Amino acid sequence: MDAHMTNSSILIWLAAGCIIAPALTYAQANATPTVSRAFPDRVSSSDRAAGASDPGYRAAAASENVQSLDPAAATQAWLATMPRAQREKSDAYFEGGYWLILWNFLLAVAISVFLLASRISVRLRDFAERITGFKTLQVIAYALPYLVIVYVLSFPLNLYEHFFREHQYGFATQSFLSWFREQLIGLGVAIIGGTILLIVLYAVFRRAPRTWWIWGTVVAVSFMFVVVFIAPVFIEPLFNTYKPLTKPEIRDPILAMARANQIPVKQVFEVDASRQTTRVSANVSGVLGTTRIALNDNLLKQCTLPEIREVMAHEMGHYVLNHGAKLLTYFGIFILVGFAFTHVFFDAAVARWGSKWSMRGIADPAGLPLLVLILSALLFVATPFLNTVVRVTEREADAFGINTSREPDGMAKVALKLGAYRKLDPAPLEEFIFFDHPSGRARIRMAMDWKAANLPVGQSTLFESSSTSP
């Protein structure tokens, strides 16, 4: 449910591609959390307390449940089913992520200052100018060692955050060698993509030193669109194997929902994510003929069919509601504003420290660490607003998903299972700042509100009969 063409992916490329931030690492950006085994699939007393309805219940019982359900009480009943120890572990994991946002920002600042103060950046530029007089090749000669140096300096925090910490909380399944191999693949992809982006950006800097922030935004948004287009076909298969889902009892209901919502696909793909993680994930990704529905094998192993239907309906919501195009537009606005501020701050910094750091202006590759420093600071400050933009689209997809799947209890169960890594019941300010998805509490409340307000499919005749009977 938290996995989509997004989460994540656009933000990762926004930070690592457009900003060339120090954390040039491969991570499962679109992975969703481990499914907890603490929530049984059968209807329990807690399910009944929350107004759960089994498909075998009689229509009269369904009518009574719909009419008597208290959404607030039902939400609390669902939340109460998570064991205290598991909830404390989930909170500790998610709240630890708050600090990691800060540490990653401070690391980006420290690396940028180090490269400037030590004159390593200037030496890289001078080396590039000695070996070639062609500006584009100079950018390449600077970018390649710069990206490698940044990766090496950020590796210790990357290793802790994406390997040791994930194993500590039971989310990772890879050995170090397997994980490191994928890190190197991700580094290779980042170097190729980052170098291409820098070539184009520095061409803009040279030709439009005063208005680069406008044309740079066009370049950055275009770059993100290309990444979204090619990722399903060329990037994602570097890390996982995609094969057609062969279980008709799962595949056919998913394809039926896709046909009902005009999604142009004829098969569903299964991803072998279990060799890397215990998390569940799914997505509907791609544009211009590359559209693909995929779900990982953890989702198949750990969730029931109603839960799978609800997750896939949520992912279809992103596609049908054009969230890809909308997020590109929203992030484009953020980039434009960020580049405008960067233009002002960069020129002011060069005027004050340019001679000390031997920087000639925005078109000088030696100024890239300063550019990264400013953009990293702006991105850090904008974190709550970026999270809010994504969270709003996720809530829209939640609403689409429950209306398409008509599985309120499935949605509640998935929200609890995602609570294995995402804090279920945060404070409002906490949710605004740190959550790029609705909290588990908010999602369960949406499901219970829907359940209290909507009739089960095929049950309307019962209410028509009861209302007209003497």
Tab-separated table of C-alpha atoms in Angstrom:
chain	number	residue	atom	x	y	z
A	1	MET	CA	0.000	0.000	0.000
A	2	ASP	CA	2.947	2.318	0.602
A	3	ALA	CA	4.611	1.240	-2.607
A	4	HIS	CA	4.002	3.089	-5.797
A	5	MET	CA	5.839	4.680	-8.658
A	6	THR	CA	6.557	7.265	-6.151
A	7	ASN	CA	7.683	7.218	-2.843
A	8	SER	CA	9.449	7.352	-3.387
A	9	SER	CA	11.257	6.953	-6.499
A	10	ILE	CA	10.687	10.547	-7.580
A	11	LEU	CA	11.903	11.869	-4.229
A	12	ILE	CA	14.997	9.687	-4.411
A	13	TRP	CA	15.830	11.000	-7.873
A	14	LEU	CA	14.926	14.524	-6.812
A	15	ALA	CA	17.471	14.282	-4.002
A	16	ALA	CA	20.117	12.091	-5.614
A	17	GLY	CA	19.661	13.079	-9.244
A	18	CYS	CA	18.669	16.726	-9.344
A	19	ILE	CA	20.628	17.644	-6.222
A	20	ILE	CA	23.352	14.974	-6.510
A	21	ALA	CA	23.164	14.580	-2.763
A	22	PRO	CA	25.910	12.660	-0.978
A	23	ALA	CA	23.770	9.618	-0.276
A	24	LEU	CA	24.202	8.022	-3.716
A	25	THR	CA	22.890	4.674	-2.573
A	26	TYR	CA	20.484	2.075	-3.817
A	27	ALA	CA	17.613	1.408	-1.423
A	28	GLN	CA	14.247	-0.242	-1.763
A	29	ALA	CA	12.507	3.076	-2.094
A	30	ASN	CA	9.194	1.613	-3.060
A	31	ALA	CA	9.184	-1.163	-0.488
A	32	THR	CA	6.452	-1.417	2.082
A	33	PRO	CA	6.842	-2.843	5.556
A	34	THR	CA	7.016	-6.274	6.956
A	35	VAL	CA	3.737	-8.003	7.490
A	36	SER	CA	3.170	-8.822	11.110
A	37	ARG	CA	2.168	-12.347	11.989
A	38	ALA	CA	0.286	-11.057	15.015
A	39	PHE	CA	-2.929	-10.446	13.096
A	40	PRO	CA	-4.816	-13.615	12.187
A	41	ASP	CA	-6.711	-13.900	8.928
A	42	ARG	CA	-9.760	-15.432	10.514
A	43	VAL	CA	-12.439	-13.229	12.044
A	44	SER	CA	-11.602	-12.760	15.726
A	45	SER	CA	-13.316	-11.085	18.633
A	46	SER	CA	-11.421	-7.901	17.847
A	47	ASP	CA	-12.705	-8.058	14.255
A	48	ARG	CA	-16.242	-8.315	15.563
A	49	ALA	CA	-15.591	-5.415	17.920
A	50	ALA	CA	-14.534	-3.384	14.897
A	51	GLY	CA	-17.610	-4.420	12.961
A	52	ALA	CA	-15.861	-6.912	10.679
A	53	SER	CA	-18.050	-8.725	8.192
A	54	ASP	CA	-17.290	-12.180	6.819
A	55	PRO	CA	-18.531	-12.850	3.256
A	56	GLY	CA	-20.578	-15.725	4.658
A	57	TYR	CA	-22.608	-13.592	7.005
A	58	ARG	CA	-26.268	-13.249	6.274
A	59	ALA	CA	-27.478	-10.061	4.589
A	60	ALA	CA	-29.527	-9.106	7.623
A	61	ALA	CA	-26.432	-9.226	9.800
A	62	ALA	CA	-24.584	-7.049	7.277
A	63	SER	CA	-27.425	-4.553	7.402
A	64	GLU	CA	-27.275	-4.394	11.188
A	65	ASN	CA	-23.471	-3.981	11.164
A	66	VAL	CA	-23.606	-1.096	8.674
A	67	GLN	CA	-26.246	0.702	10.676
A	68	SER	CA	-24.656	0.202	14.115
A	69	LEU	CA	-20.945	0.660	13.375
A	70	ASP	CA	-19.238	3.464	15.296
A	71	PRO	CA	-16.182	4.406	13.159
A	72	ALA	CA	-14.248	5.967	16.061
A	73	ALA	CA	-14.778	2.985	18.342
A	74	ALA	CA	-14.037	0.559	15.524
A	75	THR	CA	-10.770	2.347	14.766
A	76	GLN	CA	-9.656	2.085	18.380
A	77	ALA	CA	-10.643	-1.570	18.436
A	78	TRP	CA	-8.443	-2.292	15.432
A	79	LEU	CA	-5.512	-0.342	16.913
A	80	ALA	CA	-5.844	-2.240	20.175
A	81	THR	CA	-5.140	-5.530	18.403
A	82	MET	CA	-1.450	-4.708	17.948
A	83	PRO	CA	0.581	-6.110	20.872
A	84	ARG	CA	2.304	-3.479	22.966
A	85	ALA	CA	5.800	-4.858	22.399
A	86	GLN	CA	5.332	-4.841	18.648
A	87	ARG	CA	3.975	-1.317	18.700
A	88	GLU	CA	6.920	-0.068	20.753
A	89	LYS	CA	9.320	-1.693	18.295
A	90	SER	CA	7.526	-0.072	15.367
A	91	ASP	CA	7.577	3.339	17.037
A	92	ALA	CA	11.285	3.009	17.816
A	93	TYR	CA	12.082	2.107	14.209
A	94	PHE	CA	10.054	4.930	12.702
A	95	GLU	CA	11.134	7.567	15.204
A	96	GLY	CA	14.746	6.582	14.564
A	97	GLY	CA	14.117	7.695	11.005
A	98	TYR	CA	13.553	11.242	12.256
A	99	TRP	CA	17.166	11.370	13.402
A	100	LEU	CA	18.381	9.816	10.183
A	101	ILE	CA	16.854	12.717	8.243
A	102	LEU	CA	18.988	15.050	10.346
A	103	TRP	CA	22.151	12.929	10.155
A	104	ASN	CA	21.884	12.596	6.361
A	105	PHE	CA	21.485	16.362	6.043
A	106	LEU	CA	24.433	17.079	8.323
A	107	LEU	CA	26.523	14.538	6.434
A	108	ALA	CA	25.681	16.231	3.128
A	109	VAL	CA	26.738	19.575	4.599
A	110	ALA	CA	29.942	18.140	6.081
A	111	ILE	CA	30.984	16.469	2.829
A	112	SER	CA	30.302	19.624	0.817
A	113	VAL	CA	32.255	21.833	3.232
A	114	PHE	CA	35.104	19.315	3.299
A	115	LEU	CA	35.378	19.228	-0.500
A	116	LEU	CA	35.405	23.029	-0.634
A	117	ALA	CA	37.695	23.741	2.328
A	118	SER	CA	40.203	21.041	1.405
A	119	ARG	CA	40.244	22.335	-2.185
A	120	ILE	CA	39.585	18.825	-3.461
A	121	SER	CA	36.807	20.223	-5.628
A	122	VAL	CA	39.169	22.808	-7.131
A	123	ARG	CA	41.791	20.140	-7.795
A	124	LEU	CA	39.222	17.985	-9.579
A	125	ARG	CA	38.268	20.946	-11.768
A	126	ASP	CA	41.903	21.810	-12.515
A	127	PHE	CA	42.585	18.179	-13.395
A	128	ALA	CA	39.606	18.142	-15.764
A	129	GLU	CA	40.788	21.345	-17.452
A	130	ARG	CA	44.297	19.947	-17.907
A	131	ILE	CA	43.181	16.824	-19.705
A	132	THR	CA	40.702	18.477	-22.086
A	133	GLY	CA	39.611	21.869	-23.308
A	134	PHE	CA	36.119	20.669	-24.217
A	135	LYS	CA	33.635	21.894	-21.588
A	136	THR	CA	31.384	18.821	-21.724
A	137	LEU	CA	34.320	16.460	-21.216
A	138	GLN	CA	35.523	18.644	-18.351
A	139	VAL	CA	32.165	18.150	-16.619
A	140	ILE	CA	32.452	14.387	-17.116
A	141	ALA	CA	36.046	14.333	-15.830
A	142	TYR	CA	34.925	16.242	-12.735
A	143	ALA	CA	31.650	14.374	-12.130
A	144	LEU	CA	33.015	10.822	-12.169
A	145	PRO	CA	35.531	11.184	-9.295
A	146	TYR	CA	33.221	13.591	-7.433
A	147	LEU	CA	30.357	11.091	-7.337
A	148	VAL	CA	32.659	8.264	-6.270
A	149	ILE	CA	34.214	10.378	-3.492
A	150	VAL	CA	30.784	11.403	-2.218
A	151	TYR	CA	29.614	7.779	-2.212
A	152	VAL	CA	32.688	6.609	-0.303
A	153	LEU	CA	32.399	9.358	2.318
A	154	SER	CA	28.677	8.657	2.843
A	155	PHE	CA	29.096	4.865	2.888
A	156	PRO	CA	29.366	4.383	6.693
A	157	LEU	CA	25.974	6.016	7.351
A	158	ASN	CA	24.538	4.256	4.317
A	159	LEU	CA	25.804	0.911	5.631
A	160	TYR	CA	24.210	1.490	9.041
A	161	GLU	CA	20.932	2.838	7.723
A	162	HIS	CA	20.265	0.346	4.939
A	163	PHE	CA	22.026	-2.805	6.131
A	164	PHE	CA	22.684	-3.068	9.870
A	165	ARG	CA	19.570	-1.206	10.972
A	166	GLU	CA	17.309	-3.162	8.606
A	167	HIS	CA	18.722	-6.441	9.943
A	168	GLN	CA	18.378	-5.189	13.512
A	169	TYR	CA	14.620	-4.733	13.060
A	170	GLY	CA	14.162	-7.895	11.015
A	171	PHE	CA	13.349	-6.327	7.650
A	172	ALA	CA	16.421	-7.387	5.644
A	173	THR	CA	17.221	-10.862	4.296
A	174	GLN	CA	20.389	-10.203	2.283
A	175	SER	CA	23.943	-11.104	3.179
A	176	PHE	CA	26.465	-8.284	3.133
A	177	LEU	CA	28.013	-9.424	-0.152
A	178	SER	CA	24.640	-9.552	-1.879
A	179	TRP	CA	23.675	-6.164	-0.477
A	180	PHE	CA	27.005	-4.597	-1.439
A	181	ARG	CA	26.740	-5.988	-4.967
A	182	GLU	CA	23.428	-4.173	-5.392
A	183	GLN	CA	24.970	-1.052	-3.894
A	184	LEU	CA	27.606	-1.105	-6.624
A	185	ILE	CA	24.948	-1.561	-9.290
A	186	GLY	CA	23.018	1.352	-7.826
A	187	LEU	CA	26.197	3.431	-7.739
A	188	GLY	CA	26.780	2.668	-11.409
A	189	VAL	CA	23.242	3.754	-12.288
A	190	ALA	CA	23.618	6.921	-10.198
A	191	ILE	CA	26.954	7.770	-11.832
A	192	ILE	CA	25.551	7.372	-15.336
A	193	GLY	CA	22.347	9.267	-14.575
A	194	GLY	CA	24.047	11.918	-12.448
A	195	THR	CA	26.761	12.566	-15.025
A	196	ILE	CA	24.225	12.984	-17.828
A	197	LEU	CA	22.216	15.374	-15.670
A	198	LEU	CA	25.304	17.413	-14.768
A	199	ILE	CA	26.356	17.666	-18.424
A	200	VAL	CA	23.013	19.177	-19.350
A	201	LEU	CA	22.790	21.398	-16.255
A	202	TYR	CA	26.261	22.858	-16.747
A	203	ALA	CA	25.480	23.533	-20.399
A	204	VAL	CA	22.506	25.550	-19.121
A	205	PHE	CA	24.718	27.296	-16.530
A	206	ARG	CA	27.163	28.382	-19.249
A	207	ARG	CA	24.529	29.623	-21.679
A	208	ALA	CA	22.135	31.243	-19.200
A	209	PRO	CA	24.079	32.265	-16.073
A	210	ARG	CA	21.324	34.665	-14.962
A	211	THR	CA	18.244	32.604	-15.797
A	212	TRP	CA	19.675	29.124	-15.239
A	213	TRP	CA	17.238	28.517	-12.379
A	214	ILE	CA	14.319	28.624	-14.849
A	215	TRP	CA	15.885	26.446	-17.541
A	216	GLY	CA	17.440	24.191	-14.906
A	217	THR	CA	13.961	23.424	-13.629
A	218	VAL	CA	12.930	22.337	-17.121
A	219	VAL	CA	15.965	20.061	-17.278
A	220	ALA	CA	15.334	18.560	-13.830
A	221	VAL	CA	11.646	17.832	-14.479
A	222	SER	CA	12.463	16.355	-17.890
A	223	PHE	CA	15.103	14.174	-16.270
A	224	MET	CA	12.610	12.886	-13.688
A	225	PHE	CA	10.108	12.085	-16.442
A	226	VAL	CA	12.722	10.074	-18.334
A	227	VAL	CA	13.615	8.167	-15.162
A	228	VAL	CA	9.945	7.302	-14.546
A	229	PHE	CA	9.680	6.161	-18.168
A	230	ILE	CA	12.775	3.949	-18.287
A	231	ALA	CA	12.854	2.646	-14.685
A	232	PRO	CA	10.388	-0.257	-15.136
A	233	VAL	CA	12.122	-1.453	-18.292
A	234	PHE	CA	15.818	-0.828	-17.698
A	235	ILE	CA	16.548	-0.056	-14.024
A	236	GLU	CA	14.303	-2.200	-11.826
A	237	PRO	CA	15.237	-5.480	-13.593
A	238	LEU	CA	18.859	-4.848	-12.562
A	239	PHE	CA	17.863	-5.629	-8.979
A	240	ASN	CA	14.955	-8.059	-9.247
A	241	THR	CA	13.446	-10.646	-11.547
A	242	TYR	CA	9.953	-9.998	-12.884
A	243	LYS	CA	7.877	-12.933	-14.040
A	244	PRO	CA	4.175	-13.293	-14.902
A	245	LEU	CA	1.961	-14.193	-11.950
A	246	THR	CA	0.570	-17.669	-12.597
A	247	LYS	CA	-1.991	-17.970	-9.795
A	248	PRO	CA	-5.359	-17.264	-11.471
A	249	GLU	CA	-7.187	-16.870	-8.150
A	250	ILE	CA	-5.016	-13.809	-7.456
A	251	ARG	CA	-4.204	-12.622	-10.972
A	252	ASP	CA	-7.745	-12.586	-12.366
A	253	PRO	CA	-9.330	-10.332	-9.680
A	254	ILE	CA	-6.453	-7.867	-10.130
A	255	LEU	CA	-6.865	-7.822	-13.903
A	256	ALA	CA	-10.628	-7.399	-13.484
A	257	MET	CA	-10.056	-4.241	-11.437
A	258	ALA	CA	-7.542	-3.038	-14.032
A	259	ARG	CA	-10.022	-3.536	-16.882
A	260	ALA	CA	-12.753	-1.765	-14.930
A	261	ASN	CA	-10.468	1.250	-14.550
A	262	GLN	CA	-9.112	1.316	-18.125
A	263	ILE	CA	-5.545	0.347	-17.176
A	264	PRO	CA	-3.887	-1.072	-20.345
A	265	VAL	CA	-2.320	-4.268	-19.023
A	266	LYS	CA	-2.903	-7.925	-19.788
A	267	GLN	CA	-0.850	-9.593	-17.092
A	268	VAL	CA	0.429	-9.143	-13.568
A	269	PHE	CA	4.091	-9.547	-12.662
A	270	GLU	CA	5.566	-11.110	-9.539
A	271	VAL	CA	8.830	-9.729	-8.144
A	272	ASP	CA	11.317	-11.824	-6.153
A	273	ALA	CA	11.800	-9.232	-3.415
A	274	SER	CA	11.987	-11.827	-0.628
A	275	ARG	CA	15.668	-12.386	-1.364
A	276	GLN	CA	16.281	-8.804	-0.219
A	277	THR	CA	13.599	-7.922	2.315
A	278	THR	CA	10.633	-9.158	4.323
A	279	ARG	CA	8.579	-6.111	3.336
A	280	VAL	CA	5.574	-6.269	1.046
A	281	SER	CA	5.260	-3.984	-1.958
A	282	ALA	CA	3.363	-3.452	-5.184
A	283	ASN	CA	3.081	-0.834	-7.883
A	284	VAL	CA	1.450	0.207	-11.120
A	285	SER	CA	4.246	1.989	-12.968
A	286	GLY	CA	5.332	3.186	-16.370
A	287	VAL	CA	4.071	5.524	-19.071
A	288	LEU	CA	3.777	5.547	-22.877
A	289	GLY	CA	3.450	1.797	-23.352
A	290	THR	CA	5.596	0.685	-20.397
A	291	THR	CA	2.679	0.398	-17.952
A	292	ARG	CA	3.051	-2.604	-15.688
A	293	ILE	CA	1.300	-4.038	-12.626
A	294	ALA	CA	3.675	-5.767	-10.238
A	295	LEU	CA	3.560	-7.144	-6.709
A	296	ASN	CA	6.292	-8.823	-4.772
A	297	ASP	CA	6.335	-12.377	-3.515
A	298	ASN	CA	6.160	-11.239	0.111
A	299	LEU	CA	2.732	-9.764	-0.553
A	300	LEU	CA	1.590	-13.094	-1.986
A	301	LYS	CA	2.944	-15.055	0.974
A	302	GLN	CA	1.864	-12.785	3.804
A	303	CYS	CA	-1.494	-11.284	2.797
A	304	THR	CA	-4.937	-12.681	2.098
A	305	LEU	CA	-6.772	-12.128	-1.183
A	306	PRO	CA	-8.966	-9.289	0.214
A	307	GLU	CA	-5.820	-7.531	1.469
A	308	ILE	CA	-4.047	-8.042	-1.859
A	309	ARG	CA	-7.056	-6.674	-3.725
A	310	GLU	CA	-7.105	-3.578	-1.524
A	311	VAL	CA	-3.357	-2.971	-1.938
A	312	MET	CA	-3.543	-3.358	-5.718
A	313	ALA	CA	-6.610	-1.119	-5.942
A	314	HIS	CA	-4.658	1.545	-4.043
A	315	GLU	CA	-1.787	1.271	-6.518
A	316	MET	CA	-4.203	1.497	-9.441
A	317	GLY	CA	-5.499	4.689	-7.887
A	318	HIS	CA	-2.113	6.335	-8.430
A	319	TYR	CA	-2.306	5.457	-12.130
A	320	VAL	CA	-5.934	6.362	-12.716
A	321	LEU	CA	-5.678	9.633	-10.777
A	322	ASN	CA	-2.555	10.655	-12.759
A	323	HIS	CA	-0.460	11.007	-9.653
A	324	GLY	CA	2.730	10.577	-11.652
A	325	ALA	CA	2.054	13.682	-13.730
A	326	LYS	CA	0.727	15.588	-10.724
A	327	LEU	CA	3.775	14.807	-8.583
A	328	LEU	CA	6.100	15.831	-11.419
A	329	THR	CA	4.214	19.122	-11.589
A	330	TYR	CA	4.263	19.688	-7.824
A	331	PHE	CA	7.936	18.768	-7.525
A	332	GLY	CA	8.680	20.962	-10.528
A	333	ILE	CA	7.261	23.907	-8.601
A	334	PHE	CA	9.392	23.003	-5.576
A	335	ILE	CA	12.474	22.739	-7.794
A	336	LEU	CA	11.749	26.102	-9.433
A	337	VAL	CA	11.436	27.815	-6.046
A	338	GLY	CA	14.485	25.954	-4.730
A	339	PHE	CA	16.598	26.888	-7.750
A	340	ALA	CA	15.491	30.529	-7.436
A	341	PHE	CA	16.678	30.651	-3.817
A	342	THR	CA	19.834	28.770	-4.775
A	343	HIS	CA	20.583	31.361	-7.471
A	344	VAL	CA	20.523	34.111	-4.861
A	345	PHE	CA	22.434	32.211	-2.154
A	346	PHE	CA	25.033	30.822	-4.560
A	347	ASP	CA	25.897	34.228	-6.008
A	348	ALA	CA	26.124	35.705	-2.501
A	349	ALA	CA	28.431	32.876	-1.363
A	350	VAL	CA	30.678	33.246	-4.411
A	351	ALA	CA	30.908	37.002	-3.822
A	352	ARG	CA	32.061	36.395	-0.262
A	353	TRP	CA	34.146	33.191	-0.447
A	354	GLY	CA	34.722	32.699	-4.179
A	355	SER	CA	38.356	33.804	-4.144
A	356	LYS	CA	39.088	31.673	-1.085
A	357	TRP	CA	37.600	28.560	-2.729
A	358	SER	CA	38.791	29.519	-6.244
A	359	MET	CA	35.257	29.418	-7.664
A	360	ARG	CA	34.458	31.444	-10.768
A	361	GLY	CA	30.668	31.249	-10.784
A	362	ILE	CA	27.722	28.940	-11.352
A	363	ALA	CA	29.250	27.493	-14.549
A	364	ASP	CA	32.391	26.369	-12.686
A	365	PRO	CA	32.209	22.655	-11.753
A	366	ALA	CA	34.312	23.406	-8.677
A	367	GLY	CA	31.210	25.069	-7.225
A	368	LEU	CA	29.158	21.851	-7.307
A	369	PRO	CA	29.687	21.109	-3.573
A	370	LEU	CA	28.375	24.596	-2.753
A	371	LEU	CA	25.385	23.990	-5.017
A	372	VAL	CA	24.731	20.683	-3.244
A	373	LEU	CA	25.097	22.302	0.185
A	374	ILE	CA	22.509	24.998	-0.587
A	375	LEU	CA	20.048	22.601	-2.212
A	376	SER	CA	20.435	20.075	0.623
A	377	ALA	CA	19.599	22.792	3.167
A	378	LEU	CA	16.537	23.843	1.184
A	379	LEU	CA	15.417	20.231	0.797
A	380	PHE	CA	15.815	19.679	4.543
A	381	VAL	CA	13.669	22.721	5.331
A	382	ALA	CA	11.074	21.669	2.739
A	383	THR	CA	10.755	18.108	4.105
A	384	PRO	CA	7.339	18.647	5.786
A	385	PHE	CA	5.905	20.217	2.643
A	386	LEU	CA	7.270	17.543	0.309
A	387	ASN	CA	5.889	14.891	2.664
A	388	THR	CA	2.511	16.619	2.680
A	389	VAL	CA	2.315	16.648	-1.122
A	390	VAL	CA	3.002	12.907	-1.253
A	391	ARG	CA	0.715	12.184	1.718
A	392	VAL	CA	-2.220	13.928	0.036
A	393	THR	CA	-1.819	11.811	-3.101
A	394	GLU	CA	-1.576	8.696	-0.935
A	395	ARG	CA	-4.834	9.566	0.786
A	396	GLU	CA	-6.478	10.043	-2.594
A	397	ALA	CA	-5.199	6.612	-3.635
A	398	ASP	CA	-6.526	5.170	-0.362
A	399	ALA	CA	-9.994	6.522	-1.147
A	400	PHE	CA	-9.823	5.178	-4.692
A	401	GLY	CA	-8.577	1.827	-3.429
A	402	ILE	CA	-11.335	1.227	-0.919
A	403	ASN	CA	-14.027	2.276	-3.389
A	404	THR	CA	-12.588	-0.052	-6.025
A	405	SER	CA	-11.820	-3.073	-3.853
A	406	ARG	CA	-14.692	-2.544	-1.365
A	407	GLU	CA	-12.548	-4.189	1.297
A	408	PRO	CA	-12.679	-1.990	4.435
A	409	ASP	CA	-11.507	-4.779	6.722
A	410	GLY	CA	-8.756	-5.646	4.262
A	411	MET	CA	-7.639	-2.031	4.358
A	412	ALA	CA	-7.631	-2.006	8.161
A	413	LYS	CA	-5.624	-5.229	8.338
A	414	VAL	CA	-3.060	-3.980	5.836
A	415	ALA	CA	-2.719	-0.711	7.771
A	416	LEU	CA	-1.950	-2.704	10.902
A	417	LYS	CA	0.561	-4.846	9.077
A	418	LEU	CA	2.269	-1.784	7.676
A	419	GLY	CA	2.413	-0.622	11.279
A	420	ALA	CA	5.297	-3.032	11.747
A	421	TYR	CA	7.546	-0.194	10.558
A	422	ARG	CA	5.349	2.922	10.439
A	423	LYS	CA	4.157	4.527	13.647
A	424	LEU	CA	0.426	3.834	13.903
A	425	ASP	CA	-0.831	6.746	15.979
A	426	PRO	CA	1.399	9.852	15.723
A	427	ALA	CA	0.621	13.324	17.011
A	428	PRO	CA	-0.798	15.691	14.338
A	429	LEU	CA	2.370	17.809	14.113
A	430	GLU	CA	4.501	14.677	13.973
A	431	GLU	CA	2.432	13.345	11.090
A	432	PHE	CA	2.684	16.653	9.220
A	433	ILE	CA	6.468	16.817	9.485
A	434	PHE	CA	7.595	13.222	9.088
A	435	PHE	CA	4.877	11.182	7.359
A	436	ASP	CA	4.824	10.891	3.581
A	437	HIS	CA	1.872	8.469	3.887
A	438	PRO	CA	-1.240	8.647	6.047
A	439	SER	CA	-0.738	7.076	9.460
A	440	GLY	CA	-2.217	3.681	10.231
A	441	ARG	CA	-4.805	5.321	12.458
A	442	ALA	CA	-5.910	7.650	9.649
A	443	ARG	CA	-6.175	4.782	7.187
A	444	ILE	CA	-8.164	2.582	9.521
A	445	ARG	CA	-10.500	5.471	10.303
A	446	MET	CA	-11.070	5.985	6.571
A	447	ALA	CA	-11.886	2.302	6.211
A	448	MET	CA	-14.327	2.376	9.125
A	449	ASP	CA	-15.971	5.579	7.889
A	450	TRP	CA	-16.427	3.937	4.509
A	451	LYS	CA	-17.795	0.801	6.115
A	452	ALA	CA	-20.319	2.761	8.153
A	453	ALA	CA	-21.482	4.768	5.140
A	454	ASN	CA	-21.520	2.241	2.297
A	455	LEU	CA	-23.624	-0.802	1.428
A	456	PRO	CA	-21.988	-4.109	0.538
A	457	VAL	CA	-22.161	-4.941	-3.161
A	458	GLY	CA	-25.398	-6.675	-4.047
A	459	GLN	CA	-27.130	-5.863	-0.748
A	460	SER	CA	-29.129	-2.797	-1.814
A	461	THR	CA	-32.189	-4.902	-2.633
A	462	LEU	CA	-32.351	-6.062	0.978
A	463	PHE	CA	-32.685	-2.484	2.211
A	464	GLU	CA	-35.203	-1.647	-0.512
A	465	SER	CA	-37.287	-4.660	0.521
A	466	SER	CA	-37.086	-3.865	4.227
A	467	SER	CA	-38.020	-0.230	3.669
A	468	THR	CA	-41.138	-1.120	1.658
A	469	SER	CA	-42.326	-4.032	3.770
A	470	PRO	CA	-45.429	-3.425	5.968
